[in-house]
Amino acid sequence: MKTLMIAILFVVACGKDNPADEIDAGSGSDFDAEPIDAGGPIDADCVTDPVTSAQLMNACTTAQRIEKHPVLPLRLPDGGLPPLP
Amino acid sequence: MRLSLAGVLGVALLAIPSAAHAAPCPTFTNPVFMQVGDTQENLLKTLGVATVADPDRALTIVYVTSGSCTNIDAIYANTQLASGATVKYVPAGLNPTAAAPTCQLAAAQALDIANSALFVEACTAAGTPPDVVTFHEGPKQAYAFVVPEVSNETAITAEEAYFAFGFGDQGGVTPWDDETQMFIRTPTKSTLLALAASIAVPGVKWQGFMFDKSTEVVAALQTATKPQKAIGILGVEVYDKLRGSLDALAFQAYDQWYAYYPDSTATATDKQNVRDGHYFPWSPTVWMVRDDAPHLADAERMVGLILGTVSPTGYDPLAIEIGVGLVPDCAMMVSRELEAGPLSVYEADEPCHCLYDSIATSTTCTACPAGTCATGTCVHGYCEE
């Protein structure tokens, strides 16, 4: 039995009438990444009609998904990743 | 700190007597000599049982396993299997869940086929391929971070993996902060290199306890002294056979908002997320043949079977691949051009989504035993829309 330290969400997200009523996806990534053109509202938690790689990874799906926000003490103040040792 | 089995056991390993010599190899029917990654062994055993009984052209798979980069080097350099080398082979009637029998080669033997379970370019030392080598992209292979079944963990982000495997004990990632419980592969293995590309930690920089074989990673995970801290890496089709004792972690790639399993749920077997792009760490299997292979025609037939371009009598190689946890190209909805590279939308000329689902889980597609469909096109026995 897994301890539910993280939210496990089963979502049938495509075609939601109001994505803002769904979970907070943290506006996508919380790390040092290029902005994603989600092709929809910035607070949408999945992408409809995905085309780009980032959109495909974040496309609406019936699959189980897991939200995780780990504490990473070595992360840089700007959220980026330090060079490897 | 990088740890290795040899380093830890040191002289003790050297003191272990070598395994008893295998029996001399029998006379094989139309042998095809292959050197493959150990993630492909389930495929070879299952496919080999079918090919050795193939009424169109019986082929016997004779193989050794090694790291993908080593296999690439071998086919580029035309490195032979040495006289006296121990090889495995797939006899008629072998139970694919059992170990393949071994035998000893009477003479040196050139390879017919080599396999890489990731993009060849990901092996940075591979160099320029000789003109005599042809490359064939086969079914897709997913890779996973795996924990003991008793672990409380269900997911890992790319950033967590970056710090855990890039910084080891000093990475500050809870609970993966103990290198003695981080079970990785050597840097010539596709399992490590594919995941390395996905988390942006070069293979040579990984921290953890290095093993040569997937089976050793499995054993380490199953017997971990600190199972809550234990984590390893495996090919997903290897993991699929071990779901009773191990759990694959959902993975959240860079630029991804959530973590996803290779399958649609932790317990599903549909590889939905590999197929549609939600699960990021996957690679093509690449099958390489030299123009001067000693059994070239049979080698090309074997590759054709793996690619699904040869339709044999009495069995469907694509169904076999699906059954062992690989994803044929025709079941993919995304593609990529380089290791851990960006994904793009993909649809095969003759898609096999219905066949895939019918074997891996279930399908609502209409069967077309007569070869015709009211709507869609009859492909591999089902009406594909």
Coordinates of C-alpha atoms in Angstrom, one line a residue:
Chain A
M1 CA 0.0 0.0 0.0
K2 CA 1.4 3.3 -1.0
T3 CA 1.2 6.3 1.3
L4 CA -0.5 9.1 -0.5
M5 CA 2.1 11.7 -0.1
I6 CA 1.0 13.1 -3.4
A7 CA -2.2 13.6 -5.1
I8 CA -3.2 10.9 -7.5
L9 CA -5.8 12.2 -9.9
F10 CA -7.9 10.4 -12.3
V11 CA -8.9 12.8 -14.9
V12 CA -11.0 12.7 -18.0
A13 CA -10.0 16.1 -18.9
C14 CA -10.6 16.6 -22.6
G15 CA -13.5 18.8 -23.3
K16 CA -13.8 20.2 -19.8
D17 CA -16.2 23.1 -19.6
N18 CA -14.2 24.9 -17.1
P19 CA -10.6 23.9 -16.6
A20 CA -10.2 26.4 -13.9
D21 CA -12.5 24.4 -11.7
E22 CA -10.1 21.5 -11.8
I23 CA -6.8 21.0 -10.0
D24 CA -4.2 23.7 -9.8
A25 CA -1.4 22.5 -12.1
G26 CA 0.9 25.1 -10.8
S27 CA 0.7 26.9 -14.2
G28 CA 2.6 24.0 -15.6
S29 CA 6.3 23.6 -14.7
D30 CA 7.8 25.0 -11.5
F31 CA 11.3 24.6 -12.7
D32 CA 13.7 26.3 -15.1
A33 CA 12.0 25.7 -18.4
E34 CA 11.0 27.5 -21.4
P35 CA 7.5 28.8 -21.4
I36 CA 5.1 26.4 -23.0
D37 CA 2.6 27.4 -25.6
A38 CA -0.2 25.4 -24.2
G39 CA -2.6 26.4 -27.0
G40 CA -5.2 27.3 -24.4
P41 CA -5.8 29.2 -21.2
I42 CA -2.7 29.5 -19.1
D43 CA -4.3 27.9 -16.1
A44 CA -5.6 24.9 -18.1
D45 CA -4.3 21.7 -16.6
C46 CA -4.1 19.9 -19.9
V47 CA -3.7 20.7 -23.6
T48 CA -6.3 20.0 -26.2
D49 CA -5.3 19.4 -29.8
P50 CA -1.6 19.0 -29.0
V51 CA 1.0 19.5 -31.7
T52 CA 4.3 20.3 -30.1
S53 CA 6.4 18.1 -27.9
A54 CA 5.5 20.0 -24.7
Q55 CA 1.8 20.0 -25.7
L56 CA 1.9 16.2 -26.3
M57 CA 3.4 15.5 -22.9
N58 CA 0.7 17.7 -21.3
A59 CA -2.2 16.7 -23.5
C60 CA -5.6 15.9 -22.0
T61 CA -5.8 12.2 -21.2
T62 CA -7.8 9.6 -19.4
A63 CA -4.6 8.2 -17.8
Q64 CA -3.8 8.4 -14.2
R65 CA -1.5 11.3 -13.4
I66 CA 0.4 12.2 -10.3
E67 CA 1.1 15.7 -9.1
K68 CA 4.4 16.1 -7.2
H69 CA 6.2 19.1 -5.9
P70 CA 9.4 17.8 -4.3
V71 CA 11.6 19.9 -2.1
L72 CA 15.0 20.1 -3.7
P73 CA 17.5 22.0 -1.6
L74 CA 20.2 22.2 -4.3
R75 CA 18.0 24.0 -6.7
L76 CA 19.2 27.4 -7.6
P77 CA 17.4 30.5 -6.3
D78 CA 16.0 31.2 -9.7
G79 CA 14.6 27.6 -9.9
G80 CA 17.2 26.4 -12.3
L81 CA 19.5 23.4 -12.0
P82 CA 23.1 23.7 -10.9
P83 CA 25.9 22.1 -13.0
L84 CA 26.7 18.5 -12.2
P85 CA 29.7 17.9 -10.0
Chain B
M1 CA 31.1 8.2 -5.6
R2 CA 30.4 5.5 -8.1
L3 CA 30.1 2.0 -6.9
S4 CA 30.3 -1.2 -8.8
L5 CA 29.8 -4.9 -8.0
A6 CA 33.3 -5.7 -8.8
G7 CA 34.6 -2.8 -6.7
V8 CA 32.6 -3.9 -3.7
L9 CA 33.3 -7.6 -3.9
G10 CA 36.9 -7.1 -5.1
V11 CA 39.0 -10.1 -4.8
A12 CA 36.1 -12.2 -3.7
L13 CA 34.7 -12.1 -7.2
L14 CA 38.0 -13.2 -8.7
A15 CA 38.0 -16.2 -6.4
I16 CA 34.7 -17.5 -7.6
P17 CA 35.4 -20.4 -9.9
S18 CA 34.2 -20.0 -13.5
A19 CA 31.0 -21.6 -14.4
A20 CA 31.2 -25.0 -15.9
H21 CA 31.7 -25.0 -19.7
A22 CA 28.5 -25.4 -21.7
A23 CA 28.1 -28.3 -24.0
P24 CA 29.2 -28.0 -27.6
C25 CA 26.6 -26.3 -29.7
P26 CA 24.3 -28.6 -31.7
T27 CA 23.8 -28.3 -35.4
F28 CA 21.4 -25.4 -35.7
T29 CA 18.7 -25.2 -38.4
N30 CA 19.3 -21.9 -40.3
P31 CA 21.0 -20.1 -37.4
V32 CA 21.0 -16.3 -37.1
F33 CA 23.7 -15.1 -34.7
M34 CA 22.7 -12.0 -32.8
Q35 CA 24.2 -9.8 -30.1
V36 CA 21.5 -7.9 -28.3
G37 CA 20.7 -5.8 -25.2
D38 CA 19.5 -7.9 -22.3
T39 CA 16.2 -6.0 -22.4
Q40 CA 15.5 -7.8 -25.7
E41 CA 15.9 -11.3 -24.3
N42 CA 12.2 -11.8 -23.7
L43 CA 11.5 -10.9 -27.3
L44 CA 14.1 -13.2 -28.7
K45 CA 13.0 -16.2 -26.6
T46 CA 9.3 -15.7 -27.5
L47 CA 10.0 -14.9 -31.2
G48 CA 12.6 -17.6 -31.5
V49 CA 10.1 -20.3 -30.5
A50 CA 8.0 -19.2 -33.4
T51 CA 10.7 -18.8 -35.9
V52 CA 12.3 -22.2 -35.3
A53 CA 9.0 -23.8 -36.1
D54 CA 8.2 -21.4 -39.0
P55 CA 6.9 -23.5 -41.9
D56 CA 8.0 -20.9 -44.4
R57 CA 11.6 -20.7 -43.3
A58 CA 12.7 -22.1 -39.9
L59 CA 15.2 -19.9 -38.2
T60 CA 17.2 -20.6 -35.0
I61 CA 18.0 -17.6 -32.9
V62 CA 21.5 -17.9 -31.4
Y63 CA 22.5 -15.0 -29.2
V64 CA 24.6 -13.3 -26.6
T65 CA 23.6 -10.2 -24.6
S66 CA 25.7 -7.2 -24.0
G67 CA 25.3 -3.4 -23.7
S68 CA 23.9 -1.5 -26.7
C69 CA 27.0 0.5 -27.2
T70 CA 29.1 -2.7 -27.1
N71 CA 26.8 -4.3 -29.6
I72 CA 27.1 -1.3 -32.0
D73 CA 30.9 -1.4 -31.7
A74 CA 30.8 -5.2 -32.5
I75 CA 28.7 -4.9 -35.7
Y76 CA 30.7 -1.8 -36.8
A77 CA 34.0 -3.7 -36.3
N78 CA 32.7 -7.0 -37.4
T79 CA 33.8 -8.5 -34.1
Q80 CA 33.3 -12.2 -34.1
L81 CA 32.0 -14.4 -31.3
A82 CA 35.1 -16.2 -30.2
S83 CA 35.7 -19.9 -30.7
G84 CA 34.6 -21.5 -27.4
A85 CA 32.3 -18.6 -26.5
T86 CA 29.2 -19.5 -24.7
V87 CA 26.0 -18.5 -26.5
K88 CA 22.3 -19.0 -25.8
Y89 CA 19.9 -20.4 -28.3
V90 CA 16.1 -20.9 -28.7
P91 CA 15.2 -24.5 -29.3
A92 CA 11.8 -25.6 -30.4
G93 CA 9.3 -25.7 -27.6
L94 CA 11.3 -23.5 -25.2
N95 CA 9.1 -22.0 -22.5
P96 CA 10.0 -18.3 -23.0
T97 CA 9.8 -17.7 -19.2
A98 CA 12.6 -20.2 -18.7
A99 CA 16.2 -19.6 -19.2
A100 CA 17.5 -20.2 -22.8
P101 CA 19.9 -23.1 -23.0
T102 CA 23.6 -22.4 -23.6
C103 CA 26.2 -24.0 -25.6
Q104 CA 29.8 -23.5 -26.7
L105 CA 30.8 -22.4 -30.2
A106 CA 33.2 -24.8 -31.9
A107 CA 34.5 -22.0 -34.1
A108 CA 34.6 -18.3 -34.2
Q109 CA 31.3 -16.8 -35.6
A110 CA 30.6 -13.5 -37.2
L111 CA 27.4 -11.7 -36.1
D112 CA 24.4 -11.6 -38.4
I113 CA 22.5 -9.0 -36.4
A114 CA 23.3 -6.6 -33.6
N115 CA 20.8 -4.7 -31.6
S116 CA 20.8 -1.3 -29.8
A117 CA 17.9 -0.5 -27.5
L118 CA 18.3 3.2 -28.1
F119 CA 19.3 5.6 -30.8
V120 CA 22.7 4.6 -32.1
E121 CA 23.9 8.2 -31.8
A122 CA 23.4 8.1 -28.0
C123 CA 26.4 5.9 -27.8
T124 CA 28.9 8.7 -28.2
A125 CA 31.9 6.5 -28.9
A126 CA 30.1 4.7 -31.8
G127 CA 31.8 6.8 -34.5
T128 CA 30.8 6.8 -38.1
P129 CA 29.0 3.6 -39.2
P130 CA 30.6 1.6 -42.0
D131 CA 28.8 1.6 -45.3
V132 CA 28.1 -2.1 -45.0
V133 CA 25.9 -1.7 -41.9
T134 CA 22.2 -1.1 -42.5
F135 CA 19.9 0.2 -39.7
H136 CA 16.3 -0.8 -39.1
E137 CA 14.2 0.9 -36.4
G138 CA 12.1 -1.6 -34.6
P139 CA 9.6 -1.6 -31.8
K140 CA 9.9 1.0 -29.0
Q141 CA 11.3 0.2 -25.6
A142 CA 10.4 2.2 -22.5
Y143 CA 12.6 2.6 -19.5
A144 CA 11.6 3.2 -15.9
F145 CA 12.8 4.1 -12.5
V146 CA 11.8 1.2 -10.3
V147 CA 11.4 0.7 -6.5
P148 CA 10.7 -2.3 -4.3
E149 CA 7.0 -3.0 -4.0
V150 CA 7.1 -2.0 -0.3
S151 CA 8.4 1.5 -1.1
N152 CA 6.0 4.3 -0.5
E153 CA 7.1 6.2 -3.6
T154 CA 4.9 6.4 -6.7
A155 CA 6.6 9.1 -8.9
I156 CA 9.8 10.8 -9.7
T157 CA 10.3 14.1 -11.4
A158 CA 13.2 14.7 -13.9
E159 CA 14.6 17.3 -11.4
E160 CA 14.6 14.7 -8.5
A161 CA 16.4 12.2 -10.8
Y162 CA 18.9 14.9 -11.8
F163 CA 19.8 15.6 -8.2
A164 CA 19.6 12.0 -7.0
F165 CA 21.6 10.4 -9.8
G166 CA 23.8 13.4 -10.6
F167 CA 24.8 14.3 -7.1
G168 CA 24.2 11.0 -5.2
D169 CA 24.4 11.2 -1.5
Q170 CA 24.8 15.0 -1.7
G171 CA 21.7 15.5 -3.9
G172 CA 19.4 16.2 -1.0
V173 CA 16.5 14.2 -2.6
T174 CA 14.3 12.4 -0.1
P175 CA 14.3 9.4 0.1
W176 CA 16.8 8.7 -2.7
D177 CA 19.9 10.0 -0.9
D178 CA 21.9 6.8 -0.3
E179 CA 24.1 5.7 -3.2
T180 CA 24.3 2.2 -1.8
Q181 CA 20.6 1.9 -2.5
M182 CA 20.7 3.4 -6.0
F183 CA 21.0 0.5 -8.5
I184 CA 22.1 1.6 -11.9
R185 CA 23.7 0.1 -15.0
T186 CA 27.1 0.7 -16.6
P187 CA 27.4 3.6 -19.1
T188 CA 27.3 1.3 -22.2
K189 CA 23.7 0.1 -21.4
S190 CA 20.7 1.5 -23.1
T191 CA 18.7 1.5 -19.8
L192 CA 21.1 4.0 -18.3
L193 CA 21.8 6.0 -21.4
A194 CA 18.1 6.4 -22.3
L195 CA 17.2 7.6 -18.8
A196 CA 20.4 9.7 -18.8
A197 CA 19.2 11.6 -21.8
S198 CA 15.7 12.1 -20.3
I199 CA 17.1 13.7 -17.1
A200 CA 20.1 15.5 -18.6
V201 CA 22.7 13.6 -16.5
P202 CA 25.3 12.1 -18.9
G203 CA 25.8 8.4 -18.4
V204 CA 29.4 8.7 -17.2
K205 CA 28.2 11.1 -14.4
W206 CA 25.6 8.9 -12.8
Q207 CA 26.1 8.1 -9.1
G208 CA 25.0 4.8 -7.6
F209 CA 25.8 1.1 -7.5
M210 CA 26.6 -0.1 -11.1
F211 CA 25.5 -3.5 -12.4
D212 CA 26.3 -5.1 -15.7
K213 CA 22.9 -6.9 -16.1
S214 CA 19.3 -6.1 -15.6
T215 CA 18.9 -9.3 -13.5
E216 CA 21.4 -7.9 -11.1
V217 CA 19.5 -4.7 -10.7
V218 CA 16.4 -6.7 -10.1
A219 CA 18.0 -8.8 -7.4
A220 CA 19.4 -5.7 -5.7
L221 CA 16.0 -4.1 -5.6
Q222 CA 14.3 -7.3 -4.3
T223 CA 16.9 -7.7 -1.5
A224 CA 17.5 -4.1 -0.7
T225 CA 18.6 -3.5 2.8
K226 CA 16.8 -0.1 2.9
P227 CA 13.8 -0.6 0.6
Q228 CA 12.3 2.8 1.3
K229 CA 15.5 4.3 -0.1
A230 CA 16.1 1.8 -2.9
I231 CA 15.6 2.8 -6.5
G232 CA 16.8 1.2 -9.7
I233 CA 16.5 1.4 -13.5
L234 CA 15.0 -1.2 -15.8
G235 CA 13.6 -1.6 -19.2
V236 CA 9.8 -1.6 -18.8
E237 CA 9.4 -4.9 -20.6
V238 CA 11.8 -6.4 -18.0
Y239 CA 9.8 -4.7 -15.2
D240 CA 6.5 -6.0 -16.6
K241 CA 7.5 -9.5 -15.6
L242 CA 8.3 -8.5 -12.1
R243 CA 5.2 -6.5 -11.0
G244 CA 4.7 -8.7 -8.0
S245 CA 7.8 -7.5 -6.3
L246 CA 8.7 -4.1 -7.9
D247 CA 6.9 -0.9 -8.8
A248 CA 7.7 1.4 -11.7
L249 CA 7.5 5.0 -10.8
A250 CA 5.5 7.5 -12.8
F251 CA 7.9 10.0 -14.4
Q252 CA 7.5 13.7 -14.9
A253 CA 9.7 15.0 -17.6
Y254 CA 11.1 18.5 -17.9
D255 CA 8.4 20.8 -19.2
Q256 CA 5.7 18.3 -18.1
W257 CA 3.0 19.2 -15.6
Y258 CA 2.3 15.8 -14.1
A259 CA 4.0 12.4 -13.7
Y260 CA 2.7 9.5 -15.7
Y261 CA 3.3 5.8 -15.7
P262 CA 4.3 4.0 -18.9
D263 CA 0.7 2.5 -18.8
S264 CA -2.5 4.4 -18.3
T265 CA -2.5 3.4 -14.6
A266 CA 0.0 1.8 -12.3
T267 CA -1.6 -1.6 -12.9
A268 CA -2.5 -1.4 -16.6
T269 CA -0.5 -3.0 -19.3
D270 CA -1.6 -0.8 -22.3
K271 CA 1.5 1.4 -22.7
Q272 CA -0.9 4.1 -23.4
N273 CA 1.4 6.8 -22.1
V274 CA 4.4 5.6 -24.1
R275 CA 2.2 5.4 -27.2
D276 CA 0.7 8.9 -26.9
G277 CA 3.7 10.9 -25.5
H278 CA 2.8 11.2 -21.8
Y279 CA 5.6 8.9 -20.8
F280 CA 8.8 10.4 -21.9
P281 CA 11.7 7.8 -21.5
W282 CA 11.4 5.5 -24.4
S283 CA 13.7 4.6 -27.3
P284 CA 13.5 2.7 -30.5
T285 CA 15.1 -0.7 -30.7
V286 CA 17.6 -0.6 -33.6
W287 CA 18.5 -3.7 -35.5
M288 CA 21.8 -3.6 -37.5
V289 CA 22.8 -6.0 -40.3
R290 CA 26.1 -6.1 -42.2
D291 CA 25.9 -6.6 -45.9
D292 CA 28.6 -9.3 -45.5
A293 CA 26.8 -11.1 -42.7
P294 CA 27.3 -14.9 -43.0
H295 CA 23.6 -15.6 -43.0
L296 CA 22.4 -12.4 -44.7
A297 CA 19.2 -13.6 -46.2
D298 CA 18.1 -15.2 -42.9
A299 CA 19.2 -12.1 -41.0
E300 CA 17.1 -9.9 -43.3
R301 CA 14.1 -12.2 -42.8
M302 CA 14.6 -12.0 -39.1
V303 CA 14.7 -8.2 -39.1
G304 CA 11.7 -8.2 -41.4
L305 CA 9.8 -10.3 -38.8
I306 CA 10.8 -7.9 -36.0
L307 CA 9.7 -4.9 -38.1
G308 CA 6.5 -6.5 -39.2
T309 CA 7.4 -6.3 -42.9
V310 CA 7.4 -10.0 -43.3
S311 CA 4.2 -11.9 -42.7
P312 CA 5.0 -15.5 -41.7
T313 CA 2.5 -18.4 -41.6
G314 CA 1.0 -19.3 -38.3
Y315 CA 2.2 -16.5 -36.0
D316 CA 2.2 -12.7 -35.9
P317 CA 5.6 -11.2 -34.8
L318 CA 3.9 -7.9 -33.9
A319 CA 1.6 -9.8 -31.5
I320 CA 4.7 -11.3 -29.9
E321 CA 6.3 -8.0 -29.5
I322 CA 3.2 -6.5 -27.9
G323 CA 3.0 -9.5 -25.6
V324 CA 6.5 -8.9 -24.3
G325 CA 5.8 -5.3 -23.5
L326 CA 7.3 -3.6 -26.6
V327 CA 5.4 -1.2 -28.8
P328 CA 5.5 -1.7 -32.5
D329 CA 5.9 1.4 -34.6
C330 CA 2.4 0.9 -35.9
A331 CA 0.9 1.3 -32.4
M332 CA 2.7 4.6 -31.7
M333 CA 1.0 8.0 -31.9
V334 CA 4.2 10.0 -31.4
S335 CA 7.7 9.7 -32.8
R336 CA 11.1 11.2 -32.1
E337 CA 14.3 11.5 -34.1
L338 CA 16.9 11.4 -31.3
E339 CA 17.4 10.1 -27.8
A340 CA 15.0 11.9 -25.5
G341 CA 14.3 14.3 -28.3
P342 CA 11.2 16.2 -28.9
L343 CA 8.0 14.3 -29.7
S344 CA 5.9 14.9 -32.8
V345 CA 2.5 13.5 -33.8
Y346 CA 2.8 10.2 -35.7
E347 CA 0.5 7.8 -37.4
A348 CA 1.8 4.7 -39.2
D349 CA 0.7 3.9 -42.8
E350 CA -0.9 0.8 -41.4
P351 CA -1.7 1.5 -37.8
C352 CA -2.2 -1.4 -35.4
H353 CA -3.8 0.3 -32.4
C354 CA -6.6 -2.3 -32.3
L355 CA -4.3 -5.2 -32.5
Y356 CA -2.2 -3.7 -29.7
D357 CA -5.1 -3.1 -27.4
S358 CA -6.6 -6.5 -28.1
I359 CA -3.4 -8.2 -26.9
A360 CA -2.2 -5.8 -24.2
T361 CA -5.6 -5.2 -22.6
S362 CA -8.9 -5.3 -24.6
T363 CA -10.3 -3.6 -27.6
T364 CA -13.7 -2.4 -28.7
C365 CA -12.6 -2.5 -32.4
T366 CA -14.5 -4.6 -34.8
A367 CA -12.7 -7.7 -35.9
C368 CA -12.5 -8.3 -39.7
P369 CA -11.7 -12.0 -40.3
A370 CA -13.0 -11.7 -43.8
G371 CA -10.7 -8.8 -44.5
T372 CA -13.4 -6.1 -45.0
C373 CA -14.8 -3.4 -42.8
A374 CA -17.9 -1.4 -42.9
T375 CA -15.9 1.6 -41.7
G376 CA -12.2 1.9 -41.5
T377 CA -9.5 -0.4 -42.9
C378 CA -8.9 -4.0 -42.0
V379 CA -5.3 -4.2 -40.6
H380 CA -4.0 -7.1 -38.6
G381 CA -7.5 -8.5 -38.1
Y382 CA -9.2 -5.4 -36.9
C383 CA -11.0 -2.4 -38.4
E384 CA -8.7 0.6 -37.8
E385 CA -10.5 3.9 -38.1

